[in-house]
Structures are given as C-alpha cells and as structure tokens.
Amino acid sequence: MQNDRLVIGGHEFTSRLFVGTGKYKDFVETKKAIEASGADVVTVAVRRVNITDRSKENLLDYLDPKKYTILPNTAGCYNVEDALRYARLARAAGVSDLIKLEVLGDERTLFPDTAGLIEAAKILVKEGFIVLPYTNDDPIVAQKLVDIGCPAVMPLAAPIGSGLGIRNPYNLKIIMEMIKVPIIVDAGVGTASDAALAMELGADAVLMNTAIAGAKDPIAMAEAMKYAVLAGRLAYKAGRIPRKLYATASSPIEGML
Amino acid sequence: MADVIQIQVNGEQRSCRADATVGDLLRELAIKTERVAVELNLEIMDRKDFDHRSLKQGDRVEVLSFIGGGAPVEAQGKGRGFIRAK
C-alpha cells in the first residue's frame, strides 16, 4: 500500500480518510482525534472571528498547515450566492484553492441542492478553484460535475450526521464505475464497517466528521476508522470472492477415512 | 483629538479613528492577519491592501477565519458566526 497514493487536483494524499473538525469537545480533542485518524485532509468551516472575546483560540493553531491539507467548506450555505461568497472568503483567508462545495437544499435533511451545486461549481472552477462538490448519490449529477471540471466528486452515503451508513450501495457503485475521477464518499457514515464498505465498493476515500466526533471515545473511533479505510481499500484491491448461495468446502475430501 | 467615525464590524457597531486603516482595526482587535479574510462592504479585500485602505463612516467590515466544521450541524447555519448574502 506504500504507493497507493490519492491525487486530487495536483494534491497528493497518503491517507484515504478525510476528517471534519466540527463537534469536538475542544481543540485538544480535535487534534488528538485527527492524529489518531491518520488523515492528511482536514475540513474546516469559515465563520466570523469572535471580536468581543479575543481569548478564544484559533483552530489552526492546533492544526499545522504544513502537516495537513486544510479543506475549507461552504457548510451552511443554502444558495449559490452564499456558497460563492464563502468559497471566495476561504481562498482569501489564504490556505489554498481547494474548496469543499456544499449548496444545501433543505435544513431537515441537509441534502444537496444539486442544481445550485452545478451552477456554483461552474463559476468556481472558472475562477480557478479546485472544487470538491458534496453531492447526492446521483450518477448523472456526478458526471455533470466532472464535465464542469471538478477533479473529484463527493457523493453522500446518507444524510449528514445521520450515521445511517451506505443507504444506496448500488448507486454509489454505478458512480464509481461511471466516473473517472476520484470518488470520496462523504457524510452519513456511522461506524467503522460503513467506512470499510464504502472503500470495498471502490471509493477512493471517505470523509466523515460526526461518526468520529460524536462517538463516546472519539480518539478510539478515529483510530478504528483509520484501519477500516485501510482494510476496505486492501479488500477492494485484493478482489473479493463472488457471492454464492451454497457452500464450497475449503478442506479437500481426498484422504478422508 | 482625531475625528471618530462609526463603522460596523462583524455586525456590531464600533467607533474608530477617522484616519484608521483596515490594518489598524485588525491590530486594535488583536486579530492576526494570517488566515483571516476581510470583506469590506461586501467586497473581499486583498490582504496586501489592509494597511492602505482607510475606513470610512458607515463601512461594514466582516472578519472571518476557519473554525471546526466538516459535516455541518443544523445550528451552524443559524449561529452568530454565519453571515448571509440574503
């Protein structure tokens, strides 16, 4: 697995587990969990600086940008205009041209507004952003995003933070077969087996936040996810046996009494 | 005494010296300029211009930085840290 690198928009990654930084108890826990996960890519949100209480520490004081690739997102944006504004602010804050593009369609499900997503992606790609779009498990939309110039697509496994796991493995499998750029399964993972399944299906990476941050022991879960993604990737590359209804003996019959 | 102007910073009213630049404001707020984005009257500034752009009466300044986030929580869209175009 030494040379099993993931390349997206000129950026090269060793780990195929991408992690979010929300919902942790504090920055120390965030840092420890990210270290335990072995992730190279860490997503962050862009928000107003607290000007009344400057004693508040900055997340990036805990995450060395030389060690991690910081992937800003447009989380919380429900229209194209807001998503563009946040993407441009993220770039102005000076980390990179990478953006995890989210244009949400509904507050209850947090499902993506794929029409808005395509519109925003078109504009940002033209502006030179490396756009990683958070999308539905819809192969046609995924293809449109690739045609626009997105160097990877990020279909959901299940609603964000739901922990429901892979709800539609068949759609994800079709996306993986149809789409020629890296597929990052994003959102909805609940536990390690979900991450392993995503990788066994052929995902190039998995992105998660709540499954780790919301676990009883986030640091232990981060480590579990590291191994799950590795195991799933190895199993995918090894090639699983076909499913059969009846048994095939593993031990030879010859030599029996 | 220098003249004082009223501006809005991250949604809150604030007064500052009439000859202050955006850079002066950030220093006064003890905000490190690395890894922040500044929007002045809805236009994103180039950080090179922080020390050259003077503030004017009624300017609306937004100072943003990175916080923990990944999968968004519902509350994030409604929190005080979130700015909206609409």
XYZ file of C-alpha atoms in Angstrom:
343
model
C 0.000 0.000 0.000
C 3.105 2.179 0.036
C 2.489 3.652 -3.392
C -1.267 3.696 -3.156
C -1.492 7.479 -3.290
C -4.575 9.512 -3.954
C -4.119 12.507 -6.258
C -6.734 15.248 -6.486
C -6.181 18.457 -8.408
C -2.410 18.154 -8.111
C -2.536 17.442 -4.380
C -1.222 14.038 -3.287
C -2.507 12.237 -0.215
C -1.363 9.122 1.625
C -4.438 8.610 3.797
C -7.800 7.920 2.215
C -9.661 9.079 5.284
C -10.673 12.754 5.263
C -11.961 14.177 8.535
C -14.039 17.124 9.637
C -13.211 19.238 12.669
C -16.674 20.081 13.991
C -18.493 18.924 17.119
C -15.446 18.083 19.226
C -15.308 18.923 22.936
C -12.278 21.186 22.460
C -9.267 21.754 20.207
C -7.114 19.301 22.154
C -9.596 16.509 21.475
C -9.866 17.633 17.841
C -6.111 17.436 17.444
C -5.786 14.042 19.134
C -8.608 12.531 17.091
C -7.155 13.821 13.832
C -3.753 12.422 14.744
C -5.308 9.049 15.589
C -7.204 9.019 12.286
C -4.004 9.417 10.291
C -5.861 11.774 7.932
C -4.000 14.170 5.624
C -7.070 16.184 4.666
C -8.972 18.120 7.297
C -12.124 20.092 6.570
C -12.908 23.399 8.252
C -15.697 25.960 8.063
C -15.368 29.712 7.553
C -17.036 31.910 10.162
C -16.846 35.352 11.735
C -13.938 35.906 14.084
C -15.177 36.498 17.620
C -14.200 40.136 18.111
C -15.647 40.541 21.590
C -13.724 37.637 23.118
C -10.267 37.515 21.599
C -9.078 34.982 24.162
C -10.741 32.287 22.062
C -8.113 30.176 20.397
C -7.940 29.519 16.696
C -8.429 26.003 15.367
C -5.487 26.406 13.009
C -3.188 26.985 15.973
C -3.772 23.281 16.625
C -3.519 22.036 13.054
C -0.208 22.568 11.349
C -0.968 23.545 7.731
C 2.373 22.009 6.749
C 1.221 18.671 8.089
C -2.395 18.767 6.946
C -4.173 19.855 3.816
C -6.849 22.238 5.016
C -10.048 21.833 3.025
C -12.418 24.741 3.708
C -16.098 24.079 3.126
C -19.168 26.148 2.365
C -21.193 24.388 5.069
C -24.425 26.101 5.975
C -24.914 27.716 2.561
C -28.393 27.291 1.109
C -27.988 29.231 -2.110
C -25.426 29.751 -4.858
C -24.672 33.321 -3.813
C -23.750 32.365 -0.226
C -21.691 29.379 -1.382
C -19.680 31.567 -3.780
C -19.159 34.164 -1.073
C -17.848 31.616 1.413
C -15.629 29.899 -1.139
C -14.037 33.230 -2.053
C -13.618 34.168 1.611
C -11.960 30.806 2.276
C -9.484 31.443 -0.505
C -8.870 34.999 0.706
C -8.067 33.612 4.151
C -5.077 32.190 2.375
C -4.963 28.448 2.747
C -5.374 27.159 -0.813
C -7.646 26.994 -3.856
C -9.310 23.844 -2.538
C -12.965 24.132 -1.635
C -15.442 21.539 -0.461
C -18.514 22.961 -2.128
C -21.835 22.498 -0.365
C -25.058 24.063 -1.567
C -27.738 22.680 0.692
C -31.344 22.294 -0.325
C -33.180 21.586 2.882
C -32.491 22.127 6.577
C -34.024 18.896 7.792
C -32.171 16.503 5.513
C -29.213 18.714 4.583
C -29.464 17.122 1.147
C -27.586 18.993 -1.537
C -29.382 21.307 -3.952
C -27.752 19.734 -6.978
C -28.986 22.385 -9.443
C -27.429 25.101 -7.273
C -24.330 22.957 -6.787
C -23.735 22.637 -10.523
C -24.257 26.364 -11.023
C -21.848 27.306 -8.209
C -19.266 24.696 -9.284
C -19.202 26.119 -12.836
C -18.405 29.606 -11.559
C -15.789 28.495 -9.035
C -13.972 26.211 -11.484
C -13.747 29.205 -13.868
C -12.272 31.242 -11.019
C -9.532 28.656 -10.593
C -10.823 26.834 -7.535
C -10.213 23.114 -7.054
C -13.852 22.259 -6.410
C -14.763 19.124 -4.455
C -18.561 19.051 -4.584
C -20.704 17.453 -1.905
C -23.439 15.820 -3.944
C -26.232 13.305 -3.872
C -25.660 9.655 -4.845
C -26.858 10.514 -8.347
C -24.543 9.291 -11.130
C -25.860 11.802 -13.677
C -25.228 14.790 -11.423
C -21.792 13.360 -10.572
C -20.964 13.152 -14.279
C -22.118 16.749 -14.832
C -19.828 17.906 -12.032
C -16.907 16.099 -13.636
C -17.753 17.624 -17.039
C -17.639 21.085 -15.443
C -14.108 20.387 -14.236
C -14.389 19.097 -10.676
C -11.328 16.865 -10.048
C -13.284 14.656 -7.608
C -16.879 14.201 -6.530
C -18.193 13.579 -3.046
C -21.469 11.680 -3.027
C -23.212 11.149 0.296
C -23.664 7.752 1.914
C -26.633 9.001 3.973
C -27.807 12.355 5.402
C -25.062 14.347 7.139
C -24.612 13.319 10.762
C -27.246 10.562 10.469
C -24.902 7.621 10.972
C -27.135 5.505 8.741
C -24.235 4.159 6.700
C -24.308 3.371 2.980
C -28.001 3.702 2.031
C -27.607 3.060 -1.658
C -24.557 0.938 -2.403
C -25.795 0.285 -5.948
C -25.940 3.948 -6.900
C -22.517 4.521 -5.356
C -21.169 1.525 -7.281
C -22.581 2.949 -10.536
C -20.942 6.307 -9.763
C -17.634 4.547 -9.135
C -17.870 2.659 -12.406
C -19.029 5.634 -14.485
C -16.907 8.424 -13.097
C -13.260 8.640 -13.998
C -12.165 10.986 -11.209
C -11.701 10.105 -7.518
C -14.913 9.461 -5.579
C -14.962 10.491 -1.946
C -17.910 9.100 -0.033
C -18.969 11.965 2.199
C -21.460 12.045 5.048
C -23.656 9.502 6.768
C -21.025 7.037 7.959
C -21.874 5.682 11.430
C -19.159 3.234 12.338
C -16.037 1.504 11.032
C -17.838 -1.135 8.946
C -19.607 1.633 6.995
C -16.267 3.148 6.065
C -14.855 -0.262 5.128
C -17.903 -0.963 2.953
C -17.517 2.353 1.135
C -13.903 1.507 0.357
C -14.750 -2.090 -0.636
C -17.248 -0.698 -3.130
C -14.354 1.127 -4.735
C -14.472 4.593 -3.190
C -11.172 6.429 -3.419
C -11.636 7.998 0.005
C -14.173 8.557 2.768
C -14.899 11.842 4.528
C -16.509 11.901 7.933
C -16.955 14.114 10.962
C -19.826 13.119 13.248
C -19.035 9.387 13.256
C -15.751 10.228 14.980
C -16.551 13.413 16.903
C -19.869 12.052 18.166
C -18.517 8.684 19.325
C -18.264 8.012 23.049
C -14.486 7.882 22.618
C -13.682 9.985 19.544
C -9.975 9.218 19.597
C -10.523 5.451 19.641
C -13.132 5.778 16.880
C -10.714 7.855 14.811
C -8.218 5.009 15.026
C -10.911 2.456 14.169
C -11.771 4.498 11.070
C -8.142 4.585 10.019
C -7.995 0.781 9.983
C -11.459 0.446 8.438
C -10.495 2.616 5.478
C -7.201 0.748 5.072
C -8.896 -2.654 5.348
C -11.625 -1.684 2.910
C -9.111 -0.356 0.412
C -6.962 -3.510 0.651
C -10.027 -5.748 0.267
C -11.145 -3.756 -2.791
C -7.730 -4.088 -4.409
C -7.462 -7.767 -3.434
C -10.780 -8.523 -5.160
C -13.498 -10.248 -3.176
C -14.866 -13.715 -3.999
C -18.236 -13.892 -5.745
C -21.316 -14.455 -3.589
C -22.819 -17.949 -3.928
C -25.928 -19.420 -2.393
C -24.402 -22.825 -1.478
C -21.286 -23.965 0.293
C -17.953 -24.820 -1.284
C -15.766 -26.934 1.015
C -12.428 -25.422 1.890
C -10.851 -28.709 3.012
C -10.131 -31.482 0.496
C -12.242 -34.666 0.533
C -9.319 -36.866 -0.560
C -7.566 -38.690 2.261
C -10.656 -38.916 4.427
C -11.340 -42.213 6.200
C -8.075 64.664 19.038
C -8.658 62.850 15.792
C -12.171 62.629 14.431
C -14.095 59.491 15.199
C -16.228 57.532 12.747
C -18.818 54.822 13.220
C -18.346 51.510 11.443
C -19.819 48.042 11.714
C -17.515 45.101 12.436
C -18.956 41.582 12.253
C -22.419 43.010 12.678
C -21.573 45.152 15.703
C -21.372 48.949 15.848
C -17.970 50.301 16.695
C -16.172 53.591 16.603
C -12.672 54.129 15.343
C -10.306 56.931 14.404
C -11.230 58.666 11.179
C -7.772 58.050 9.746
C -7.613 54.355 10.677
C -6.923 51.713 8.041
C -8.316 48.182 7.938
C -4.897 47.029 9.169
C -5.156 49.396 12.170
C -8.584 47.996 13.001
C -7.312 44.397 12.904
C -4.394 45.302 15.169
C -6.724 47.078 17.574
C -8.856 43.930 17.714
C -5.718 41.814 18.209
C -6.529 39.768 15.122
C -3.595 38.142 13.391
C -3.854 38.829 9.689
C -2.667 35.403 8.594
C -5.578 33.123 7.822
C -8.284 35.723 8.076
C -10.419 37.022 5.266
C -11.740 40.554 5.343
C -14.799 41.692 3.493
C -15.332 45.441 3.253
C -18.812 46.490 2.146
C -19.338 43.018 0.625
C -16.078 43.127 -1.298
C -13.315 40.713 -0.351
C -10.042 42.509 0.277
C -6.582 41.536 -0.830
C -4.528 41.292 2.354
C -1.866 43.494 0.735
C -4.357 46.356 0.923
C -5.160 46.097 4.642
C -2.710 48.858 5.556
C -3.602 51.086 2.629
C -7.371 51.101 2.768
C -8.756 53.772 5.087
C -12.047 53.197 6.827
C -14.977 55.482 6.119
C -18.075 56.389 8.095
C -20.644 53.586 7.792
C -18.219 50.962 6.417
C -19.271 47.402 7.021
C -16.361 45.127 7.826
C -16.553 41.346 8.139
C -13.570 39.443 9.518
C -13.694 35.696 9.062
C -11.481 32.761 9.850
C -11.559 28.980 9.969
C -13.443 27.098 12.650
C -14.194 23.458 13.308
C -16.584 22.059 10.756
C -16.982 19.236 8.350
C -20.365 17.895 8.130
C -22.415 20.953 9.040
C -24.736 20.809 12.019
C -28.099 22.442 11.564
C -27.258 25.078 14.135
C -24.248 26.278 12.177
C -26.451 27.944 9.609
C -28.158 29.978 12.287
C -25.277 30.797 14.595
C -23.937 34.280 15.101
C -20.790 33.424 13.221
C -22.650 32.953 9.992
C -23.141 35.779 7.539
C -25.687 35.687 4.782
C -25.995 37.466 1.492
C -29.770 37.326 1.721
